[in-house]
mmCIF file of C-alpha atoms in Angstrom:
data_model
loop_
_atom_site.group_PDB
_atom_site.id
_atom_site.type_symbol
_atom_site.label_atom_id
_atom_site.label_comp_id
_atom_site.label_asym_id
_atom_site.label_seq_id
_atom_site.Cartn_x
_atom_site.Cartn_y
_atom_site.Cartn_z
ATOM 1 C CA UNK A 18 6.025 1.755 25.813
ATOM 2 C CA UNK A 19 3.724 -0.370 27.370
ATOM 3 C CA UNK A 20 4.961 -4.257 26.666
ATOM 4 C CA UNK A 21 1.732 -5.260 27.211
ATOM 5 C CA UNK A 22 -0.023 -3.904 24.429
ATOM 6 C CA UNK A 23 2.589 -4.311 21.601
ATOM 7 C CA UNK A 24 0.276 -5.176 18.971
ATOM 8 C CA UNK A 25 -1.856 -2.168 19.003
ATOM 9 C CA UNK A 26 -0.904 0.392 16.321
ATOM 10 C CA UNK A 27 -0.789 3.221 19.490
ATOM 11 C CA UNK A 28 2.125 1.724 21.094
ATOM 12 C CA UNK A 29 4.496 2.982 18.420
ATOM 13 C CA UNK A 30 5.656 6.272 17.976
ATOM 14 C CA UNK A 31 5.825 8.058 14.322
ATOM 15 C CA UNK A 32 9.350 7.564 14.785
ATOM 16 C CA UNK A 33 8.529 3.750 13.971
ATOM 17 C CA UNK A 34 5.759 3.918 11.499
ATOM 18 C CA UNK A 35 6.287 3.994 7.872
ATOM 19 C CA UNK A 36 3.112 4.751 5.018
ATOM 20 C CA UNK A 37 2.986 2.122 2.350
ATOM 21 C CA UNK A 38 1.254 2.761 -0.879
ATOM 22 C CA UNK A 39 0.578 0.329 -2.706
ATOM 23 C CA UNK A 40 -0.042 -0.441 -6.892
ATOM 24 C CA UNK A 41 -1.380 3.027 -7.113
ATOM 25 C CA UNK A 42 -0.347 3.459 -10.544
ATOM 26 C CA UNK A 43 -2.399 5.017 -13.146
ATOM 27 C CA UNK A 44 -4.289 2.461 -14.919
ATOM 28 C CA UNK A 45 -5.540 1.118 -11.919
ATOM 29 C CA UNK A 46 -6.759 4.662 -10.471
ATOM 30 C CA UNK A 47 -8.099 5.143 -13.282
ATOM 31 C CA UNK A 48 -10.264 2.059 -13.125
ATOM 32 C CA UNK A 49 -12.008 3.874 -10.216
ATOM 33 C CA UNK A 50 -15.553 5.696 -10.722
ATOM 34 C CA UNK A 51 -16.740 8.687 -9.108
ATOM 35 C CA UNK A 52 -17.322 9.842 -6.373
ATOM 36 C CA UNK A 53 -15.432 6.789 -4.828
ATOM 37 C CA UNK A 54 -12.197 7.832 -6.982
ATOM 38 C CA UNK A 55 -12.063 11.546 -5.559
ATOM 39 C CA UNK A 56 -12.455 10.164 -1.985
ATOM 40 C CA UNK A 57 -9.264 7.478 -2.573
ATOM 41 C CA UNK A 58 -7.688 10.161 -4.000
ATOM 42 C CA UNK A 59 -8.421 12.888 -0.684
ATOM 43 C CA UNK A 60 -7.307 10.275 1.595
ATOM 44 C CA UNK A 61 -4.471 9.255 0.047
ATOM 45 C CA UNK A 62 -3.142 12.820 -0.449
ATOM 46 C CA UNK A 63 -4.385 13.783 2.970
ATOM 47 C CA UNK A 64 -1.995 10.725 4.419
ATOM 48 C CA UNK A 65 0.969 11.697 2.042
ATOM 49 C CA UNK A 66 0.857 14.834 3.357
ATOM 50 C CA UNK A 67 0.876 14.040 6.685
ATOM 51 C CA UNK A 68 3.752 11.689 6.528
ATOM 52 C CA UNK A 69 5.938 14.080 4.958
ATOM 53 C CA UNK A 70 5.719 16.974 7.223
ATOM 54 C CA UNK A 71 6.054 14.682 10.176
ATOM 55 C CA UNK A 72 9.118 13.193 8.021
ATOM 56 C CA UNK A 73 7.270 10.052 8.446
ATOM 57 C CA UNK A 74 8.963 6.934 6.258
ATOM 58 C CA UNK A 75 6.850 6.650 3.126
ATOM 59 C CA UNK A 76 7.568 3.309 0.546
ATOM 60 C CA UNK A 77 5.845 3.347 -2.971
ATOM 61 C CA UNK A 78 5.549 -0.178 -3.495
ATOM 62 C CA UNK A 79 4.512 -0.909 -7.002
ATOM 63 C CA UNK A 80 4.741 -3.514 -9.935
ATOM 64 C CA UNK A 81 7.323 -3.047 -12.223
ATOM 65 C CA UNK A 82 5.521 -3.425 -15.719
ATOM 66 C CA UNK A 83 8.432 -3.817 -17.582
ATOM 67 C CA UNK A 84 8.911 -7.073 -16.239
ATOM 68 C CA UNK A 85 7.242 -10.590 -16.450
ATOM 69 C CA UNK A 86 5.699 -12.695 -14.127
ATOM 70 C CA UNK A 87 7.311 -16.144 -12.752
ATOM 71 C CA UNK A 88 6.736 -18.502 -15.448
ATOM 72 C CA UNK A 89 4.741 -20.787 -12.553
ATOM 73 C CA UNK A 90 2.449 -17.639 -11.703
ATOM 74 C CA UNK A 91 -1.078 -18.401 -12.921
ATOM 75 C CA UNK A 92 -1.239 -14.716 -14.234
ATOM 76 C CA UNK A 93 1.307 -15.258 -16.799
ATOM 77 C CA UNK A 94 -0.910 -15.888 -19.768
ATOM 78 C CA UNK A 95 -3.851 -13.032 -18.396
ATOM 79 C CA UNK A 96 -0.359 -10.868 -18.511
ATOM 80 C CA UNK A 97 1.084 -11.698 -22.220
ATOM 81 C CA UNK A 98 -2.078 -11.544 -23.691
ATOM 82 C CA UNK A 99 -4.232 -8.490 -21.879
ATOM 83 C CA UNK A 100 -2.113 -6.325 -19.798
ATOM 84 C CA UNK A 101 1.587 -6.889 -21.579
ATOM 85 C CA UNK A 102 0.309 -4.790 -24.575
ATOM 86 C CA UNK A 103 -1.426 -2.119 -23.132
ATOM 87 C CA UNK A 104 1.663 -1.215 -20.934
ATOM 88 C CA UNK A 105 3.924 -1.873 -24.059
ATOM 89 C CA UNK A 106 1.700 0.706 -26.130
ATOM 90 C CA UNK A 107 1.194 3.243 -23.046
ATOM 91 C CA UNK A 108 4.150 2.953 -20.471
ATOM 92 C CA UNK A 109 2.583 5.766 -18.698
ATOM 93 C CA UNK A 110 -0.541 3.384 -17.606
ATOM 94 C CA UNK A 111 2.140 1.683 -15.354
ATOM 95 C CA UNK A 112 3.495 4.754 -13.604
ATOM 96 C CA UNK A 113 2.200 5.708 -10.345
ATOM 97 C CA UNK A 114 -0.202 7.894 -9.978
ATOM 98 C CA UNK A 115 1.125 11.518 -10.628
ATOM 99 C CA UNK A 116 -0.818 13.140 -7.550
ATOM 100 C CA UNK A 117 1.343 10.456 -5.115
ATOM 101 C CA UNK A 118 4.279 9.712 -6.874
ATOM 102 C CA UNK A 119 7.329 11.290 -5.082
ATOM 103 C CA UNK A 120 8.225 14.841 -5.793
ATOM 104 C CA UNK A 121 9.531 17.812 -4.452
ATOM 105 C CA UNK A 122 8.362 17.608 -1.321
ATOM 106 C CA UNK A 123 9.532 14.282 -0.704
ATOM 107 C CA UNK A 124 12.274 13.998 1.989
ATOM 108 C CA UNK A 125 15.317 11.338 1.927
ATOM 109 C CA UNK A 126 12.633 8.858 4.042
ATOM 110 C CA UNK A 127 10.602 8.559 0.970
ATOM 111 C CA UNK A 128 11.510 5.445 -1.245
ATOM 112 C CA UNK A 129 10.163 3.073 -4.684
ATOM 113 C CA UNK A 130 10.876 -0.538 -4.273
ATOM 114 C CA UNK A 131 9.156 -2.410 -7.344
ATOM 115 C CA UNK A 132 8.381 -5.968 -7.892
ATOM 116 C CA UNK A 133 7.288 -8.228 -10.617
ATOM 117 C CA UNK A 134 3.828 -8.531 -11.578
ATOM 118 C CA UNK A 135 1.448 -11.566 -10.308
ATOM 119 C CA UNK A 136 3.112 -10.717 -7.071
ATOM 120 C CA UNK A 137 0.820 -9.680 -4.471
ATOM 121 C CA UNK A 138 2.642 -8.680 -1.688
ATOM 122 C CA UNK A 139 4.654 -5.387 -1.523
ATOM 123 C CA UNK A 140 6.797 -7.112 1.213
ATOM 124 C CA UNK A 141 7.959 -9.144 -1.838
ATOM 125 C CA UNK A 142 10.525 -6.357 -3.416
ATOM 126 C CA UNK A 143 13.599 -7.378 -2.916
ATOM 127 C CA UNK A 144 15.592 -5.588 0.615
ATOM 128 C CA UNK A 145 12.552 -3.913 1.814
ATOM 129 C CA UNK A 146 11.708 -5.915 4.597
ATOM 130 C CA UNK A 147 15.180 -5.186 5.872
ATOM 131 C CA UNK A 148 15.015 -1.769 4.927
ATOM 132 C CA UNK A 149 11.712 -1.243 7.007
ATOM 133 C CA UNK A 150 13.352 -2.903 10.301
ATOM 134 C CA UNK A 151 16.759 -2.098 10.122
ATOM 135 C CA UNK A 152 17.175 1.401 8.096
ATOM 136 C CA UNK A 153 14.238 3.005 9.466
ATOM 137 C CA UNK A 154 13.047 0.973 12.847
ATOM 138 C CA UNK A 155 9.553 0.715 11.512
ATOM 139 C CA UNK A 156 7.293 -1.614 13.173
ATOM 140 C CA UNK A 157 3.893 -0.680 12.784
ATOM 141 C CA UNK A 158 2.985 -0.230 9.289
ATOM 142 C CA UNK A 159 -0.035 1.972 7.486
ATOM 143 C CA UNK A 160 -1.119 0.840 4.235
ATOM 144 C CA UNK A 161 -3.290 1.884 1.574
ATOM 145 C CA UNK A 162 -3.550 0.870 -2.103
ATOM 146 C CA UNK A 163 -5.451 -1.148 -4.471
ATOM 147 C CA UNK A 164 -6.562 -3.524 -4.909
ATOM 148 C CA UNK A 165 -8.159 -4.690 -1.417
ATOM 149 C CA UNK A 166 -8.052 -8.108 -2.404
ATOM 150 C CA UNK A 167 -5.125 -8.306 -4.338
ATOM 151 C CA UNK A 168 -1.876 -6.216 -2.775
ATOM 152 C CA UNK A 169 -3.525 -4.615 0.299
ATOM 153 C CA UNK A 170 -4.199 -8.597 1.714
ATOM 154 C CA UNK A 171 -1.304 -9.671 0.390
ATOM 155 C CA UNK A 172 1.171 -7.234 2.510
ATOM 156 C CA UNK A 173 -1.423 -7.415 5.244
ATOM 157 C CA UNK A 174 -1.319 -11.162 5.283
ATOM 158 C CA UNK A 175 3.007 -10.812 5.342
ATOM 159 C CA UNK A 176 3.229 -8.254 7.235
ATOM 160 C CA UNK A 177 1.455 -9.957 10.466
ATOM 161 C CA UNK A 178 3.234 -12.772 9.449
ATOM 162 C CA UNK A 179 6.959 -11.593 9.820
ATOM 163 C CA UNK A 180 5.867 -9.904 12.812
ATOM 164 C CA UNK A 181 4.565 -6.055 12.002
ATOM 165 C CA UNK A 182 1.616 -4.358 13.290
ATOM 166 C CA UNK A 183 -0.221 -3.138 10.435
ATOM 167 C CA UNK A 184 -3.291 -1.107 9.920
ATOM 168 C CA UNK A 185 -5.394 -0.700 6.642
ATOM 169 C CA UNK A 186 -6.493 2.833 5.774
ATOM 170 C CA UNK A 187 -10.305 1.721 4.452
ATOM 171 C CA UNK A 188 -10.493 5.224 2.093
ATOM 172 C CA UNK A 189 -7.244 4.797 0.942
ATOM 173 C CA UNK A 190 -8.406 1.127 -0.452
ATOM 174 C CA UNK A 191 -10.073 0.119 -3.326
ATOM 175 C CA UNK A 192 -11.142 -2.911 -5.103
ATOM 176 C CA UNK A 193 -13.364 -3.442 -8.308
ATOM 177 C CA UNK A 194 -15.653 -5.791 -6.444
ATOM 178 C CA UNK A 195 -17.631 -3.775 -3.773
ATOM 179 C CA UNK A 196 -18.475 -6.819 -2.113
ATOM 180 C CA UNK A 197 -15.240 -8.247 -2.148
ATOM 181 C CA UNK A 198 -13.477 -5.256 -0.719
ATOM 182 C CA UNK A 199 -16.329 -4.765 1.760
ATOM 183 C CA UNK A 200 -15.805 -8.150 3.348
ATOM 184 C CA UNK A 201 -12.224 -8.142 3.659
ATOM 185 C CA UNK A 202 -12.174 -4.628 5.400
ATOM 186 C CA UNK A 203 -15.402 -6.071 7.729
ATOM 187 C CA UNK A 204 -14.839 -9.484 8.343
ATOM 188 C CA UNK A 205 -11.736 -11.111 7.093
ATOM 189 C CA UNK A 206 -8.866 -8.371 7.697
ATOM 190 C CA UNK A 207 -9.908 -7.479 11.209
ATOM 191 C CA UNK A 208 -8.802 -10.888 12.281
ATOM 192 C CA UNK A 209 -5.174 -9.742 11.568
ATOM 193 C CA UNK A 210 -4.906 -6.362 11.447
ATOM 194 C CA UNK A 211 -6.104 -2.844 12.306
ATOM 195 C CA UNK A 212 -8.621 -1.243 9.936
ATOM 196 C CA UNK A 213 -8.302 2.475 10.478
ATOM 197 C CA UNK A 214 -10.169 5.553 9.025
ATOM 198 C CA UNK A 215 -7.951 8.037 8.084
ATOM 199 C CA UNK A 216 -8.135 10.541 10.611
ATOM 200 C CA UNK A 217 -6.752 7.561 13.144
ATOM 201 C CA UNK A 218 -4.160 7.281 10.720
ATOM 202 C CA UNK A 219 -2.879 10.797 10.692
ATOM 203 C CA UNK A 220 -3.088 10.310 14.703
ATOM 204 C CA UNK A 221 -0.472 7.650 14.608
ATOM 205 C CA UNK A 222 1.836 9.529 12.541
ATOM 206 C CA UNK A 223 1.250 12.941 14.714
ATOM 207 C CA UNK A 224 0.628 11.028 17.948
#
């Protein structure tokens, strides 16, 4: 490994990479039109798929919507009023999508960590930092998951903070402002991180 190019995604083998997905539970996919929802969907199952045969680490990091925000989060009212019921009456809206939600072919380097809602960063569940450096040696982290502005910049932002490389699958991102989601994955998260197409992505985990 070349110590002089440490923060490029390349210098890490799969062996150190781990595939976080992020919030993609259902009623948020399902917030998604066509055609853009069946190309999230290809890419995501196209980088699943990958990771697993190459027995890549893969983390489902999503809310846990039978819990409350902080009382000091701002979302706390927006939750109790709008989104409390809706997972209250439907629990299933909260699950993760069923098309990347562990299953059979998921191998013992596949884990859920959860967190409370209003939270935007994945690196927020509780022991997964930890469990990314210590259990599995990770260091260079993929991510995909909605939405841009919301979870993918929030783990992006953490992750370069507590010292990860990170790259952001564009196609397996989505955010329900166009704009918004185009100028984070132009301008704003290039100044931090790697923004990858997918096919780079399946390099790094074959590489």
């Amino acid at each position: 490994m070349n110590s002089s190019n440490l923060y490029q995604p390349s210098a890490y083998p799969p062996s150190k990479t781990a595939l976080l997905l992020l919030d993609y539970q259902n009623i948020l996919v399902n917030m998604i039109p066509s055609p853009g929802k069946e190309k999230l969907i290809n890419a995501v199952e196209t980088l699943l798929a990958t990771a697993r045969k190459n027995n890549i680490a893969i983390i489902h990091c999503i809310m846990d919507t039978t819990e409350d925000p902080a009382a000091t989060n701002k979302v706390t009212e927006t939750w109790a009023s709008q989104y409390k019921p809706v997972f209250s009456a439907d629990p299933q809206l909260g699950a993760e999508f069923g098309g990347f939600a562990p299953n059979n072919r998921s191998t013992d380097r596949e884990t859920v960590f959860k967190r409370a809602p209003g939270i935007r960063s994945g690196l927020e569940s509780e022991g997964i930092v930890s469990y990314l450096r210590d259990k599995l040696g990770a260091v260079h982290l993929i991510l995909g998951g909605i939405a841009t502005s919301g979870a993918i910049l929030g783990t992006m932002s953490q992750g370069t903070d507590v010292n990860f490389v990170v790259s952001v699958v564009a196609d397996a991102c989505w955010d329900p402002n166009d704009q918004v989601h185009r100028d984070l994955i132009e301008t704003v998260i290039p100044t931090l991180a790697w923004v990858s197409s997918v096919e780079e992505a399946v390099g790094y985990m074959t590489a």
